[in-house]
PDB file of C-alpha atoms in Angstrom:
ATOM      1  CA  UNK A  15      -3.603 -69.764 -62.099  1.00 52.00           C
ATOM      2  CA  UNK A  16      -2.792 -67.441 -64.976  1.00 70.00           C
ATOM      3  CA  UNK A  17      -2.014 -64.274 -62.737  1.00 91.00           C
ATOM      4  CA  UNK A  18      -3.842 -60.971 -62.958  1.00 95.00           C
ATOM      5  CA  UNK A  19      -6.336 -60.637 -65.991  1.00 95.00           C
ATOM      6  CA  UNK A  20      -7.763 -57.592 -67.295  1.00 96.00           C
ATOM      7  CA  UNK A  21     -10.648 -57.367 -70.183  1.00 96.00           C
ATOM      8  CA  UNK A  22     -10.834 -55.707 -72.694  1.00 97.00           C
ATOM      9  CA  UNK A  23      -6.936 -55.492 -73.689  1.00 95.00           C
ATOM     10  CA  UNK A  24      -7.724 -52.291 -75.657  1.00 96.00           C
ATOM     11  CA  UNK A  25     -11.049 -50.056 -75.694  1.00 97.00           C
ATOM     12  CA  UNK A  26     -11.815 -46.804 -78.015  1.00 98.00           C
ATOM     13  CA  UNK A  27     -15.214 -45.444 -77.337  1.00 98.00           C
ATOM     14  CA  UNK A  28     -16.462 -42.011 -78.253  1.00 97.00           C
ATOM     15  CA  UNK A  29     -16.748 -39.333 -75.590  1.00 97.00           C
ATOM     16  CA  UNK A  30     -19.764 -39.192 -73.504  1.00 97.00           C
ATOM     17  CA  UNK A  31     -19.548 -42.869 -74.045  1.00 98.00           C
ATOM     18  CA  UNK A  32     -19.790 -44.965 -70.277  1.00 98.00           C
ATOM     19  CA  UNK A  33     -17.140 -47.404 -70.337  1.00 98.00           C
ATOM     20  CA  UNK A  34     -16.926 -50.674 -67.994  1.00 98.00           C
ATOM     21  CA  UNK A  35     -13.196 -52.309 -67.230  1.00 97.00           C
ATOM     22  CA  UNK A  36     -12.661 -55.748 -65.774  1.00 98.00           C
ATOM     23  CA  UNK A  37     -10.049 -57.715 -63.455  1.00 98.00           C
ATOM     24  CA  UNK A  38      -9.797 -60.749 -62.091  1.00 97.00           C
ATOM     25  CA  UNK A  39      -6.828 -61.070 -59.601  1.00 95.00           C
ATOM     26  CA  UNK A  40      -4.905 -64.144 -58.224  1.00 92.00           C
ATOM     27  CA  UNK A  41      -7.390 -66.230 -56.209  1.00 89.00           C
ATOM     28  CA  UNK A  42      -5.659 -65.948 -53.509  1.00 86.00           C
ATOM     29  CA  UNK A  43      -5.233 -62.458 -53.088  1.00 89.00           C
ATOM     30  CA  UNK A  44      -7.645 -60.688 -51.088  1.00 89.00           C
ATOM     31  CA  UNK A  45      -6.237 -57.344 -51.788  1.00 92.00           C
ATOM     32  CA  UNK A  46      -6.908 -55.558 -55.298  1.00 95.00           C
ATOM     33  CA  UNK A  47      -5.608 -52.143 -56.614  1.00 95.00           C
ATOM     34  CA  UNK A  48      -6.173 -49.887 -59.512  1.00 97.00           C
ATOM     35  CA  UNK A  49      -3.637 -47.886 -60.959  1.00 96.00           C
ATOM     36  CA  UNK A  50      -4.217 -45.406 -63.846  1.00 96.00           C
ATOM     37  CA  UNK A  51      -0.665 -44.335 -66.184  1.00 95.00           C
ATOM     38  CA  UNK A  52      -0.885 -42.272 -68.755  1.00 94.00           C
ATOM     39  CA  UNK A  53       1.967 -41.500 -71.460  1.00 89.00           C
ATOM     40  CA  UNK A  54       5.123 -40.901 -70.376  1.00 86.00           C
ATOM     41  CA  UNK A  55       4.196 -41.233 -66.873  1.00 90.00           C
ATOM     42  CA  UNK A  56       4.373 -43.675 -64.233  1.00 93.00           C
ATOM     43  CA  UNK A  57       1.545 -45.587 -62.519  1.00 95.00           C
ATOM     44  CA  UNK A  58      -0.989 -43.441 -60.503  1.00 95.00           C
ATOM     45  CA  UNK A  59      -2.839 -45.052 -57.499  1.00 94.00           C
ATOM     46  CA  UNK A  60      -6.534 -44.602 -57.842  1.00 95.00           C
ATOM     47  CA  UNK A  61      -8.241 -47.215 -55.635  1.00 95.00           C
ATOM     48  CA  UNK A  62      -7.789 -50.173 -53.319  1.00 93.00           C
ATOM     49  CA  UNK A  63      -9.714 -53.045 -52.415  1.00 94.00           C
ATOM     50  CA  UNK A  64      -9.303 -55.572 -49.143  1.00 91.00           C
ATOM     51  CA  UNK A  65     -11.608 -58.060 -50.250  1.00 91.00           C
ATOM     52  CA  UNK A  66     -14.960 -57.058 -50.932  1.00 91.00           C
ATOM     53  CA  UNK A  67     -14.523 -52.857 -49.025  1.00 92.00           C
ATOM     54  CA  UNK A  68     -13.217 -50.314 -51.276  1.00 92.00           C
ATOM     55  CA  UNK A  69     -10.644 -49.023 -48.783  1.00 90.00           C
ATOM     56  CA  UNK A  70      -9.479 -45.706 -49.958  1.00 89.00           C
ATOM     57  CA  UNK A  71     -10.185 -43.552 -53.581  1.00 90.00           C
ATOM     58  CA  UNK A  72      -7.740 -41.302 -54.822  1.00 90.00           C
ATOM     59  CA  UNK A  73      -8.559 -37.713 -55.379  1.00 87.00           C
ATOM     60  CA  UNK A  74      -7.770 -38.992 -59.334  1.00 83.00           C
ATOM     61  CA  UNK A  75     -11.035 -40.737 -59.116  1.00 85.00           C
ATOM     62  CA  UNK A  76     -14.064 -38.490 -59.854  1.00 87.00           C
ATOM     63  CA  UNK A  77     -17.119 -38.725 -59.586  1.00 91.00           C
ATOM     64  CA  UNK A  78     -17.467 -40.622 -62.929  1.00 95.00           C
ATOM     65  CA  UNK A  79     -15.721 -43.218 -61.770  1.00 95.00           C
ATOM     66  CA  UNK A  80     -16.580 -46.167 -59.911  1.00 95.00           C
ATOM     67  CA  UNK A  81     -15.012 -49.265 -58.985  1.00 96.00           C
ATOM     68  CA  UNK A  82     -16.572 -52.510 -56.962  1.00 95.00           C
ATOM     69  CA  UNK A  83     -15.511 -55.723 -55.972  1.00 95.00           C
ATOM     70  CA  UNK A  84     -18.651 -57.888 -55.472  1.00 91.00           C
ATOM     71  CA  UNK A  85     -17.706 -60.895 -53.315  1.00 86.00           C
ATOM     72  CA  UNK A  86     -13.871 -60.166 -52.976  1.00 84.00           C
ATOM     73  CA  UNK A  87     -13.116 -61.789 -56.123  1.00 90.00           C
ATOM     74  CA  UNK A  88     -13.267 -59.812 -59.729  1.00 96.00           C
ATOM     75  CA  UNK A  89     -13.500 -55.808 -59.848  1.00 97.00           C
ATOM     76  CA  UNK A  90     -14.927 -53.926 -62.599  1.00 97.00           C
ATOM     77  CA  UNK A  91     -13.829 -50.134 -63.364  1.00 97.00           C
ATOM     78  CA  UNK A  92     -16.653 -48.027 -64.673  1.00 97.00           C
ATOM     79  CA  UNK A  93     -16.111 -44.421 -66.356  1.00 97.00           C
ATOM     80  CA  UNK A  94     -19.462 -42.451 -66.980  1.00 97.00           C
ATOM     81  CA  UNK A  95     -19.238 -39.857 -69.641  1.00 97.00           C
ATOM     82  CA  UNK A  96     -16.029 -40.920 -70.362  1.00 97.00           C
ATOM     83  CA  UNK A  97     -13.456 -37.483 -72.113  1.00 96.00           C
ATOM     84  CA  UNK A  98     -10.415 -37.110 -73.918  1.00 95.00           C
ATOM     85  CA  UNK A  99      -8.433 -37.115 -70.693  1.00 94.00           C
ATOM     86  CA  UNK A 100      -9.622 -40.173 -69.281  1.00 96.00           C
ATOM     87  CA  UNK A 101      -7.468 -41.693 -72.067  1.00 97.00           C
ATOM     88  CA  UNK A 102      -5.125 -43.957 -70.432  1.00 96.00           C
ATOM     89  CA  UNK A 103      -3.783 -47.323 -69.250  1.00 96.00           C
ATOM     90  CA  UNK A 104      -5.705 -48.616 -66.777  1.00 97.00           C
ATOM     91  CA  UNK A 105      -3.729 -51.561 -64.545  1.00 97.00           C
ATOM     92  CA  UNK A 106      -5.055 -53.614 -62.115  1.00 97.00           C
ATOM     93  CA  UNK A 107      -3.073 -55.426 -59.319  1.00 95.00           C
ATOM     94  CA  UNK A 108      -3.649 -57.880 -56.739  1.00 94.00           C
ATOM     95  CA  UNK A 109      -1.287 -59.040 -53.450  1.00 90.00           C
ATOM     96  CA  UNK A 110      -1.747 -61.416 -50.652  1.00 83.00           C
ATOM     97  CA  UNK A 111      -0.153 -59.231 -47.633  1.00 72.00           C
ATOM     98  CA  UNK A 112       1.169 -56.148 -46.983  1.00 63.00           C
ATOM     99  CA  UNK A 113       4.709 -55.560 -46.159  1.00 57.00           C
ATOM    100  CA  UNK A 114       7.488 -56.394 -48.658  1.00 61.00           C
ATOM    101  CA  UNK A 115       5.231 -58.463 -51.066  1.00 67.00           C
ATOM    102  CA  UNK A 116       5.610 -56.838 -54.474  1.00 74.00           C
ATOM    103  CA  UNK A 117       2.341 -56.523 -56.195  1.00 89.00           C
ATOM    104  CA  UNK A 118       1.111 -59.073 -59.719  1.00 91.00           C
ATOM    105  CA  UNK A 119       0.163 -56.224 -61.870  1.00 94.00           C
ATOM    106  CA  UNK A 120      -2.140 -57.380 -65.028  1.00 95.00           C
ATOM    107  CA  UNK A 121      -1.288 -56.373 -68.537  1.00 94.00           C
ATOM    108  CA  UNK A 122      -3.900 -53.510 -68.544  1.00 95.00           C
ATOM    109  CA  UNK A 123      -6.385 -52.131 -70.568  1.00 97.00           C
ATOM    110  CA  UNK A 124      -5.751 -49.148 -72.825  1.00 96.00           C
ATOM    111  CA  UNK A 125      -7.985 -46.730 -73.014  1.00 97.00           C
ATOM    112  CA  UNK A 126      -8.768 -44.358 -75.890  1.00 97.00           C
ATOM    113  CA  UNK A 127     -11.930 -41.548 -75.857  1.00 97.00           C
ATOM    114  CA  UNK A 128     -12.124 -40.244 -79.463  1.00 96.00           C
TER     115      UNK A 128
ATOM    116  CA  UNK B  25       3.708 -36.887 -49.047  1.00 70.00           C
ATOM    117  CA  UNK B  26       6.329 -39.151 -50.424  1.00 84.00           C
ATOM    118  CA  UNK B  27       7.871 -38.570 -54.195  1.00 93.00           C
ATOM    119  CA  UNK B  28       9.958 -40.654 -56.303  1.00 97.00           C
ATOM    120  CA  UNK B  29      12.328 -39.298 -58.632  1.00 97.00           C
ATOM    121  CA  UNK B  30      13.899 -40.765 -61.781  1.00 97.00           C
ATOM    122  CA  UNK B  31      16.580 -38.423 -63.592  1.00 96.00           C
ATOM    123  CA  UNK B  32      17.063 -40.550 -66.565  1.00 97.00           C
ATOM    124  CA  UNK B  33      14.415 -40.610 -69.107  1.00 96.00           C
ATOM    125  CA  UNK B  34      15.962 -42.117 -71.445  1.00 97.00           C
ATOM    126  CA  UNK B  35      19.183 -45.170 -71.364  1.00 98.00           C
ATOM    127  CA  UNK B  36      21.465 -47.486 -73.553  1.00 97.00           C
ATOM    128  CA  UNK B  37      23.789 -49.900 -72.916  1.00 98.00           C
ATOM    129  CA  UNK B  38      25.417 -52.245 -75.062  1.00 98.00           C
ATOM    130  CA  UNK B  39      24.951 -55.677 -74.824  1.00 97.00           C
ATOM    131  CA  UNK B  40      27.135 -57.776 -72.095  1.00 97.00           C
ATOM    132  CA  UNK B  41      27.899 -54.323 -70.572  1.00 98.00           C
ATOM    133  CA  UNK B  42      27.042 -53.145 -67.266  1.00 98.00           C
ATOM    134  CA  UNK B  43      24.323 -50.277 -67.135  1.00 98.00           C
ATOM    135  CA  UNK B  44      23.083 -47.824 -63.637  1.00 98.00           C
ATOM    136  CA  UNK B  45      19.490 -46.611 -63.407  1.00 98.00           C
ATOM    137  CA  UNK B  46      19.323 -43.823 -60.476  1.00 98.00           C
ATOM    138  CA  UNK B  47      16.091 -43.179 -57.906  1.00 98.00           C
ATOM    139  CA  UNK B  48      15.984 -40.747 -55.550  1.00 98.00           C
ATOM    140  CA  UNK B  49      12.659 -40.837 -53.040  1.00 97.00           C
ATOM    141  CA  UNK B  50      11.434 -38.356 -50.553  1.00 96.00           C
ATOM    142  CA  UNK B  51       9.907 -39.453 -47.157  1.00 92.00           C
ATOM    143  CA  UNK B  52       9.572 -38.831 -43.559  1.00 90.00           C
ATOM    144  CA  UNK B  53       9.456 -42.162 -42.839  1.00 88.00           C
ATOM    145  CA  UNK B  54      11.751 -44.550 -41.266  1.00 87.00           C
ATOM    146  CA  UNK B  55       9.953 -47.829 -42.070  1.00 89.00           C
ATOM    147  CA  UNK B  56       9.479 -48.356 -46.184  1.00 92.00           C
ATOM    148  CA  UNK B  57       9.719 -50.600 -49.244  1.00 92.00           C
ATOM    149  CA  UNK B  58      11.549 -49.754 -52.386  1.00 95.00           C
ATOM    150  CA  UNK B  59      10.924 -51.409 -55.664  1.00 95.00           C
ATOM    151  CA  UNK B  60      12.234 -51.720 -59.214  1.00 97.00           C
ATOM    152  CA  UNK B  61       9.773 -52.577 -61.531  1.00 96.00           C
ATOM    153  CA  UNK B  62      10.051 -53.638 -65.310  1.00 96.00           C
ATOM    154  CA  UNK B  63       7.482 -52.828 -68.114  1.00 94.00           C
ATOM    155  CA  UNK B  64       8.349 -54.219 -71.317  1.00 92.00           C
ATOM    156  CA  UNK B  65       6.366 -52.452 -74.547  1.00 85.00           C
ATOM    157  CA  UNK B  66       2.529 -53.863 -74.534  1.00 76.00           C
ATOM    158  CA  UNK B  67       3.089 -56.090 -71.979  1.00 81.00           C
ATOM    159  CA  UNK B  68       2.218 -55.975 -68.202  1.00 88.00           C
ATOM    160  CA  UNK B  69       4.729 -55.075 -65.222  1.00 92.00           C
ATOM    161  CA  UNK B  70       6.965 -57.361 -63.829  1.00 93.00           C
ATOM    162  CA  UNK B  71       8.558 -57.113 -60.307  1.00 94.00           C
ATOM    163  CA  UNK B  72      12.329 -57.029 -60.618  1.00 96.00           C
ATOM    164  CA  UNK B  73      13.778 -56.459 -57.370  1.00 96.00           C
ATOM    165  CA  UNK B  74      12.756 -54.989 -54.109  1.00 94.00           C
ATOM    166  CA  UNK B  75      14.526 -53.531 -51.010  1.00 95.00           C
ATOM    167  CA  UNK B  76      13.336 -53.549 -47.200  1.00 92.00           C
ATOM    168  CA  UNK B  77      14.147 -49.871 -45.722  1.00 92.00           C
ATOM    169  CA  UNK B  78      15.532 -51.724 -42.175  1.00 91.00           C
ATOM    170  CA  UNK B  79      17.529 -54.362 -44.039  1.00 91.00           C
ATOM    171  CA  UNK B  80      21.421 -52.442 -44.667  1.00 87.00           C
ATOM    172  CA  UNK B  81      22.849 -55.208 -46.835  1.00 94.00           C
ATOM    173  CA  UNK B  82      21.636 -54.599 -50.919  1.00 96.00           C
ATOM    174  CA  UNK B  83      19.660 -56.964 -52.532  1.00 95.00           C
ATOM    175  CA  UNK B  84      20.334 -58.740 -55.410  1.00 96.00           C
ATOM    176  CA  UNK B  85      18.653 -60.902 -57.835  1.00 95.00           C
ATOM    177  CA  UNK B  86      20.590 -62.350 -60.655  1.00 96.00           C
ATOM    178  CA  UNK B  87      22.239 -59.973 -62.949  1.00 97.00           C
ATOM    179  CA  UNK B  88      19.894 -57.103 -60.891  1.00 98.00           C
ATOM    180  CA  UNK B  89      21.514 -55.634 -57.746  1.00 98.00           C
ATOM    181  CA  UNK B  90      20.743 -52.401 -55.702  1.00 98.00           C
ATOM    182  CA  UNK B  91      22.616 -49.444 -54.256  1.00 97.00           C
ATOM    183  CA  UNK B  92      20.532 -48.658 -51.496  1.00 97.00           C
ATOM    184  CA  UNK B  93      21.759 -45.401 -49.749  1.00 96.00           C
ATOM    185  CA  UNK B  94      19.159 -44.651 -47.216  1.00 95.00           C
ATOM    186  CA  UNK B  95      20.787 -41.488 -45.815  1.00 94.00           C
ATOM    187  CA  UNK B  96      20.765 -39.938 -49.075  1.00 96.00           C
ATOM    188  CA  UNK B  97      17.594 -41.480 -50.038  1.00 96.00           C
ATOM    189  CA  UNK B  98      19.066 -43.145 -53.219  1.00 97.00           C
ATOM    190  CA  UNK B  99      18.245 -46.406 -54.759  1.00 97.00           C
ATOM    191  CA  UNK B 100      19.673 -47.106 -58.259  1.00 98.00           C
ATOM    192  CA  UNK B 101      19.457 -50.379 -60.131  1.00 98.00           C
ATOM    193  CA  UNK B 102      22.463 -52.018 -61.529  1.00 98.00           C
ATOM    194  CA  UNK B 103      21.750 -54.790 -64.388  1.00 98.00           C
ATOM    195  CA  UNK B 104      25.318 -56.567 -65.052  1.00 98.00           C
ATOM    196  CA  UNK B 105      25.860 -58.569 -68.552  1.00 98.00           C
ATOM    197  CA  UNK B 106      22.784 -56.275 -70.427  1.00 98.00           C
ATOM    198  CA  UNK B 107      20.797 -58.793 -72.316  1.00 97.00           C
ATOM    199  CA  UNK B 108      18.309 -57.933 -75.159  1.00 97.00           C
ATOM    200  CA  UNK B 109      16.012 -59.034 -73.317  1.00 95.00           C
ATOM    201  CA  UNK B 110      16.310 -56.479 -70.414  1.00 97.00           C
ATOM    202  CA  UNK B 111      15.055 -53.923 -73.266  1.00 97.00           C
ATOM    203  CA  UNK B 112      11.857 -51.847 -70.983  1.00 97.00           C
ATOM    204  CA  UNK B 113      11.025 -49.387 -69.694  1.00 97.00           C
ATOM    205  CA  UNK B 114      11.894 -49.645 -65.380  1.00 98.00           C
ATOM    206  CA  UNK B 115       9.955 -47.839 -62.767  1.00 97.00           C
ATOM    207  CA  UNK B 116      11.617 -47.341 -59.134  1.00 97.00           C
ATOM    208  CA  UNK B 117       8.877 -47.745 -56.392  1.00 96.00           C
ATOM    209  CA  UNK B 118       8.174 -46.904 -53.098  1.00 95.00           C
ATOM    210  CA  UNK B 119       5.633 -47.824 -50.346  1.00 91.00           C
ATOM    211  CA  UNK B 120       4.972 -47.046 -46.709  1.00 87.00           C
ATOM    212  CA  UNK B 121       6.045 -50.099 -44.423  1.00 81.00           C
ATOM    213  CA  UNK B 122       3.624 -51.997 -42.285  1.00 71.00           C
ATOM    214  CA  UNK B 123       2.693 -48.893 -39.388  1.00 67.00           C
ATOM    215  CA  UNK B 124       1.726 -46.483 -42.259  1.00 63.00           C
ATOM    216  CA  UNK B 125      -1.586 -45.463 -42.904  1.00 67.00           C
ATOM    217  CA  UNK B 126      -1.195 -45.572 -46.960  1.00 71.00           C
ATOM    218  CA  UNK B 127       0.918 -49.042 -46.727  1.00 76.00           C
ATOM    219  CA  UNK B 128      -0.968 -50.492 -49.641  1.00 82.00           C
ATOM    220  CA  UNK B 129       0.262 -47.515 -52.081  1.00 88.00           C
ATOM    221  CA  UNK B 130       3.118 -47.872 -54.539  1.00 92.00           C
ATOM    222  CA  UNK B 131       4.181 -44.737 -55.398  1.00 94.00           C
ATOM    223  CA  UNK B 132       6.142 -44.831 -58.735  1.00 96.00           C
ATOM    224  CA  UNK B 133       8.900 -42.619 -60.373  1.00 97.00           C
ATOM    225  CA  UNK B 134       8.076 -41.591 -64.503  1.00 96.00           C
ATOM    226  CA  UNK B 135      10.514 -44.375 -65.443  1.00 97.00           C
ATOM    227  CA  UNK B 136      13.713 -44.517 -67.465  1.00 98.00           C
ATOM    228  CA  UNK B 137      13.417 -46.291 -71.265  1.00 97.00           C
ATOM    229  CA  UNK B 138      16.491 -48.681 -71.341  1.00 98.00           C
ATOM    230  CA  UNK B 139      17.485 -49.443 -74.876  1.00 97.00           C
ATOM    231  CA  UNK B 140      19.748 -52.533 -75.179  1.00 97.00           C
ATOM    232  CA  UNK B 141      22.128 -52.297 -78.423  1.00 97.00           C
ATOM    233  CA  UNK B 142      23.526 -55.419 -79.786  1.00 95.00           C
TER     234      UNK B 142
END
């Protein structure tokens, strides 16, 4: 297992664009998390996954964006009509159990509306 | 709602020397997780070291220890022997233990830059 995986590694799209992120966690994990940080800033929660049920959405997350998790395994991140401040880092993360188990975060995908 | 606070923006160190990053949290909680994190430029976060609220001894990993001070709700990160490597920016953490209802949230400081001179 390679760890956490994210695709693309970078993405610049025009605005109004839709925009569609991917992650593939640790097989084992069941649980998945997205995590948006933007310059200078540190990670902001946006959603969570325990398996295949989106569990809770941060307020961060419009109504332009969407997240699933078909079948527990992968997750894809959509942005609809993507704008300038959606530009970002977008990390994904996966764990196995709650409690003191630090998440595997994947390398992330940048983000850039023009 | 709980906040994590990192004074530092910005630290060096030269190499072989001994270097403090501070944290200060906010909660009303008595049962919690505290995490240092490590992001190194373009590349993805790597767990460093992480503290158990209940646990009063300070954990330690290698050259990495912890000052936990739960009273004063303080949690700085000492890296002994600076190596180039340790060059990153680090990002304190903190999530709700097991009988919270956001338990699967890290909640991260804005991080302090550590610059490692040779």
């Amino acid at each position: 297992d390679t760890g956490v995986s994210q695709n693309p590694r970078h993405k610049i799209t025009k605005r109004g664009q839709n925009v569609t992120f991917r992650c593939d966690p640790i097989s084992e994990h069941n649980r998945l998390y997205w995590y948006r940080q933007t310059l200078g800033q540190g990670p902001e929660f946006l959603t969570y996954f325990q398996n295949e049920a989106q569990l809770e959405k941060s307020r961060l997350l419009s109504d332009r964006f969407s997240a699933e998790r078909p079948k527990g395994s992968f997750s894809t991140l959509e942005i609809q009509r993507t704008e300038q401040g959606d530009s970002a880092m977008y990390l994904c993360a996966s764990s196995a159990r709650q409690g003191a188990g630090g998440y595997t975060f994947g390398s992330g995908t940048r983000l850039t509306v023009v | 709602a709980q906040t994590v606070t990192q004074s530092q923006p910005e630290m060096s160190v030269q190499e072989a020397e001994t270097v403090t990053l501070s944290c200060t949290y906010d909660t009303s909680e008595s049962d919690y997780y505290l995490f240092w994190y490590k992001q190194p430029p373009s590349r993805q976060m790597i767990l460093v070291i992480r503290q158990e609220a209940y646990k009063q001894q300070n954990a330690t990993e290698n050259r990495f220890s912890v000052n936990f001070q739960k009273a004063a709700k303080s949690f700085s990160l000492k890296i002994s022997d600076s190596q180039l490597g340790d060059a990153a920016m680090y990002f304190c953490a903190y999530k709700e233990g097991n009988s919270g209802g956001s338990n699967y949230k890290l909640t991260f400081g804005k991080g302090t830059l550590l610059t490692v001179n040779p």
